[in-house]
XYZ file of C-alpha atoms in Angstrom:
309
model
C 169.341 133.718 154.250
C 169.537 136.882 152.132
C 172.912 136.656 150.391
C 174.376 133.791 148.398
C 176.738 133.601 145.416
C 174.158 132.275 142.942
C 176.268 133.469 140.039
C 179.955 132.558 140.152
C 181.066 133.424 136.633
C 182.373 129.935 135.779
C 179.796 129.286 133.041
C 178.705 125.958 134.558
C 174.887 125.433 134.637
C 173.533 124.654 138.087
C 170.198 124.525 139.911
C 169.699 127.381 142.348
C 167.009 128.254 144.878
C 166.735 132.001 145.354
C 166.217 133.249 148.885
C 163.006 135.178 149.692
C 163.105 138.794 148.442
C 162.845 141.876 150.641
C 159.236 142.640 151.684
C 159.105 145.623 149.323
C 160.181 143.502 146.306
C 157.523 140.794 146.501
C 155.123 140.515 143.567
C 152.317 141.216 143.078
C 153.298 144.376 144.913
C 151.653 144.797 148.281
C 150.841 148.174 149.877
C 153.336 149.407 152.475
C 150.742 151.370 154.430
C 151.431 149.711 157.789
C 155.202 150.083 157.472
C 155.213 153.796 156.539
C 156.257 156.127 159.348
C 154.860 159.649 158.689
C 157.389 162.356 159.584
C 156.489 165.368 161.716
C 153.878 167.622 160.162
C 152.692 165.196 157.494
C 149.569 164.086 159.378
C 148.449 167.710 159.743
C 149.118 168.364 156.048
C 147.061 165.350 154.990
C 144.151 166.375 157.218
C 144.281 169.935 155.880
C 144.079 168.601 152.331
C 141.144 166.358 153.268
C 139.249 169.146 155.055
C 139.806 171.693 152.276
C 139.391 169.252 149.367
C 142.742 170.360 147.985
C 145.554 168.325 146.412
C 148.560 167.599 148.624
C 151.902 168.416 146.972
C 154.680 166.420 148.653
C 158.265 167.397 147.823
C 161.335 165.365 148.704
C 164.187 163.276 147.315
C 163.692 159.923 145.626
C 163.010 157.078 148.024
C 161.808 159.301 150.866
C 158.333 157.716 150.963
C 156.372 160.412 149.127
C 154.240 158.031 147.077
C 153.533 155.805 150.094
C 151.576 158.620 151.762
C 148.553 158.094 149.538
C 148.615 154.320 150.144
C 148.464 154.795 153.895
C 145.657 157.372 153.715
C 143.629 155.219 151.306
C 144.067 152.200 153.589
C 143.147 154.018 156.812
C 140.119 155.791 155.347
C 138.956 152.843 153.210
C 139.080 154.834 149.992
C 139.651 151.794 147.796
C 142.581 151.001 145.547
C 144.879 153.896 144.676
C 144.669 155.276 141.151
C 148.107 156.133 139.750
C 149.217 158.598 137.105
C 152.981 158.507 136.546
C 154.101 161.720 134.867
C 156.629 161.942 132.028
C 157.589 164.794 129.718
C 155.013 163.447 127.237
C 152.087 163.309 129.679
C 149.001 165.341 128.803
C 145.844 166.222 130.693
C 143.678 164.448 128.110
C 145.565 161.167 128.637
C 144.826 161.383 132.360
C 141.125 162.057 131.747
C 140.330 159.483 129.058
C 141.800 157.435 126.206
C 140.038 157.129 122.860
C 141.179 154.654 120.201
C 139.844 156.433 117.124
C 141.860 154.309 114.686
C 140.606 151.094 116.283
C 137.021 152.263 115.927
C 137.527 153.174 112.254
C 139.125 149.804 111.610
C 136.212 147.998 113.298
C 133.706 149.975 111.234
C 135.483 149.010 108.017
C 135.545 145.339 108.941
C 131.927 145.390 110.033
C 132.834 143.815 113.379
C 129.952 145.577 115.119
C 127.340 144.116 112.752
C 126.553 147.536 111.338
C 126.088 149.129 114.792
C 128.514 151.958 115.575
C 129.439 151.459 119.250
C 132.042 153.853 120.649
C 132.241 152.301 124.139
C 134.761 149.499 123.372
C 137.239 152.086 122.113
C 137.157 154.385 125.108
C 138.578 154.133 128.629
C 138.749 156.661 131.424
C 142.225 157.642 132.642
C 143.309 157.728 136.308
C 142.282 161.359 136.841
C 139.083 160.877 134.860
C 138.169 157.872 137.016
C 138.973 159.738 140.249
C 136.486 162.454 139.274
C 133.542 160.098 138.744
C 130.537 160.615 141.052
C 130.937 158.433 144.157
C 129.861 158.090 147.782
C 133.479 158.213 148.961
C 136.392 160.134 147.423
C 138.903 158.114 145.412
C 142.626 158.269 146.156
C 144.848 159.416 143.276
C 148.630 159.567 143.059
C 150.094 161.991 140.505
C 153.704 160.876 140.656
C 156.700 163.097 139.797
C 154.679 166.062 138.573
C 157.908 168.043 138.116
C 158.806 165.745 135.201
C 155.874 167.119 133.203
C 155.771 169.518 130.306
C 155.865 173.131 131.494
C 152.167 173.659 130.698
C 150.715 170.614 132.458
C 150.418 172.102 135.997
C 148.486 175.044 134.545
C 146.327 172.716 132.451
C 145.356 170.878 135.629
C 144.047 174.002 137.344
C 140.646 174.205 135.666
C 139.828 170.530 136.146
C 140.927 170.541 139.790
C 138.983 173.722 140.517
C 135.758 172.710 138.783
C 135.879 168.994 139.555
C 134.432 168.175 136.152
C 135.391 167.648 132.531
C 133.883 166.907 129.147
C 134.590 164.101 126.696
C 133.878 165.767 123.335
C 133.589 162.465 121.453
C 130.739 161.402 123.763
C 129.112 164.849 123.780
C 128.745 164.520 119.971
C 127.787 160.850 120.017
C 124.339 159.687 118.908
C 123.492 158.092 122.278
C 123.039 160.278 125.357
C 124.398 157.600 127.720
C 127.538 155.546 127.166
C 129.072 153.051 129.628
C 132.837 153.573 129.694
C 135.417 151.348 131.353
C 137.181 152.846 134.348
C 140.920 152.928 134.912
C 142.624 150.016 136.632
C 139.846 147.452 136.456
C 136.850 146.068 134.614
C 134.194 148.322 136.156
C 132.130 150.597 133.918
C 130.408 153.908 134.540
C 127.491 155.407 132.619
C 128.392 158.874 131.325
C 125.572 161.227 130.362
C 126.103 163.434 127.297
C 129.863 163.334 127.632
C 129.982 165.207 130.942
C 131.631 163.933 134.161
C 131.044 165.797 137.437
C 132.501 164.624 140.712
C 130.376 164.545 143.863
C 133.310 163.852 146.224
C 136.586 165.576 145.354
C 139.302 162.900 145.277
C 142.178 162.780 147.734
C 145.090 163.675 145.446
C 148.763 163.381 146.335
C 151.180 164.949 143.858
C 154.862 164.169 144.350
C 157.825 166.294 143.326
C 161.565 165.757 143.575
C 162.046 169.526 143.843
C 163.620 169.760 140.394
C 161.535 172.720 139.169
C 159.394 175.633 140.293
C 155.621 175.698 139.820
C 153.377 178.668 138.989
C 151.989 180.546 141.981
C 148.427 179.912 140.749
C 149.127 176.181 140.936
C 150.826 176.292 144.337
C 148.067 178.286 146.028
C 145.579 175.568 145.137
C 147.671 172.905 146.896
C 148.524 172.033 150.464
C 152.326 171.746 150.378
C 154.586 169.546 152.461
C 158.340 168.995 152.224
C 159.783 165.735 153.497
C 162.370 166.463 156.217
C 165.917 165.093 155.999
C 165.990 161.592 157.506
C 167.386 161.361 161.018
C 168.895 158.329 162.751
C 165.814 157.815 165.013
C 163.443 157.992 162.025
C 165.596 155.552 160.049
C 165.647 153.133 162.980
C 161.840 153.280 163.108
C 161.633 152.528 159.379
C 163.999 149.567 159.669
C 161.959 148.158 162.545
C 158.706 148.637 160.606
C 159.987 147.056 157.372
C 162.355 144.364 158.652
C 161.570 143.964 162.373
C 165.226 144.627 163.205
C 166.238 146.686 166.237
C 169.261 148.593 164.960
C 170.324 149.427 168.514
C 170.819 145.727 169.205
C 172.372 144.880 165.836
C 175.842 146.368 165.483
C 176.073 146.003 161.696
C 172.731 147.720 161.170
C 173.640 150.479 163.607
C 176.847 151.107 161.653
C 174.927 151.257 158.372
C 172.506 153.838 159.778
C 175.358 155.982 161.098
C 177.203 155.749 157.783
C 174.045 156.653 155.855
C 173.323 159.732 157.992
C 176.958 160.858 157.850
C 176.983 160.631 154.058
C 173.744 162.615 153.816
C 175.202 165.289 156.108
C 178.259 165.343 153.851
C 176.152 166.180 150.814
C 175.750 162.760 149.191
C 172.494 162.027 147.370
C 171.079 158.774 148.743
C 167.610 157.211 148.997
C 166.166 155.533 152.058
C 165.406 152.373 150.110
C 169.154 152.011 149.475
C 169.677 151.829 153.226
C 166.859 149.290 153.595
C 168.410 147.183 150.827
C 171.794 147.257 152.553
C 170.276 146.332 155.903
C 168.348 143.440 154.340
C 171.533 142.002 152.821
C 173.973 142.683 155.638
C 171.704 141.440 158.440
C 171.019 138.049 156.853
C 172.376 134.718 158.010
C 174.625 134.451 154.965
C 175.681 138.099 154.743
C 178.923 138.790 152.820
C 182.059 138.191 154.855
C 184.403 140.928 156.029
C 186.482 140.830 152.858
C 183.423 141.522 150.689
C 181.217 143.474 153.070
C 182.311 146.988 152.126
C 182.272 146.224 148.410
C 178.650 145.087 148.641
C 177.637 148.053 150.809
C 179.308 150.480 148.384
C 177.511 148.805 145.482
C 174.072 149.120 147.099
C 174.513 152.599 148.580
C 176.146 154.180 145.551
C 175.716 157.938 145.323
C 172.754 158.871 143.086
C 173.982 162.066 141.462
C 176.728 160.220 139.594
C 176.343 157.487 136.964
């Protein structure tokens, strides 16, 4: 059962048992590596990026599976958990390399919490990019999500670090101890950093995603392998539905109609995301799907055009 009127609007308290959520909305979140269906040309682009040790810049609309690429590669190649850096207009390169709580350290010194010993390590943590560039036997996988949301200077700021594969932490370079163990991003592991300098031994596998909302400098683009997600076709959508929900849309008339409607709206210029279609299929294919008098209202609600509020 996927649809039930839990809320009726009558204000009467009642006990309810929610139906299981869609597979992609279970928590803790689980990787969707096995369900992802790479479109034509993506496998070659990923392998080119791996061979050349270059970032992969994937461009496409929201919900097209751009960020899932790195999950599938990390799973297949056993690169460990994916490091994630979600870009906003306030993101800076330093934040991605390391975080330093200078005020917390000053406060601790004043309170004498360290027993008179000035220890910088508790107030420092590597960022996702900084962790990805640590020396390792295997490359780490890093997602730089929605890079086109960044400040105009950030892509250029990235160039030097991505070319050299190293960076300096000035606070550690000036610190009294030559070696400091700093906590890595996304866990409780620590890494010993010598004289404030981090040099990678295996360039990380980096996927940068873009919604195509801005242009990037040529110097940035030439250092990337670029791939543009193709417009979704009915066969590709049917494969995705089978992978995510184990539903054969050819044998399920309602699902087939949803796929045809989705493709027709895309061809007509509507802005829609693939996860909207998956949501609609999950609801409309359930045992207790909305009846005919409510079906279209629910479908319109879920697959509402994205370029309008």
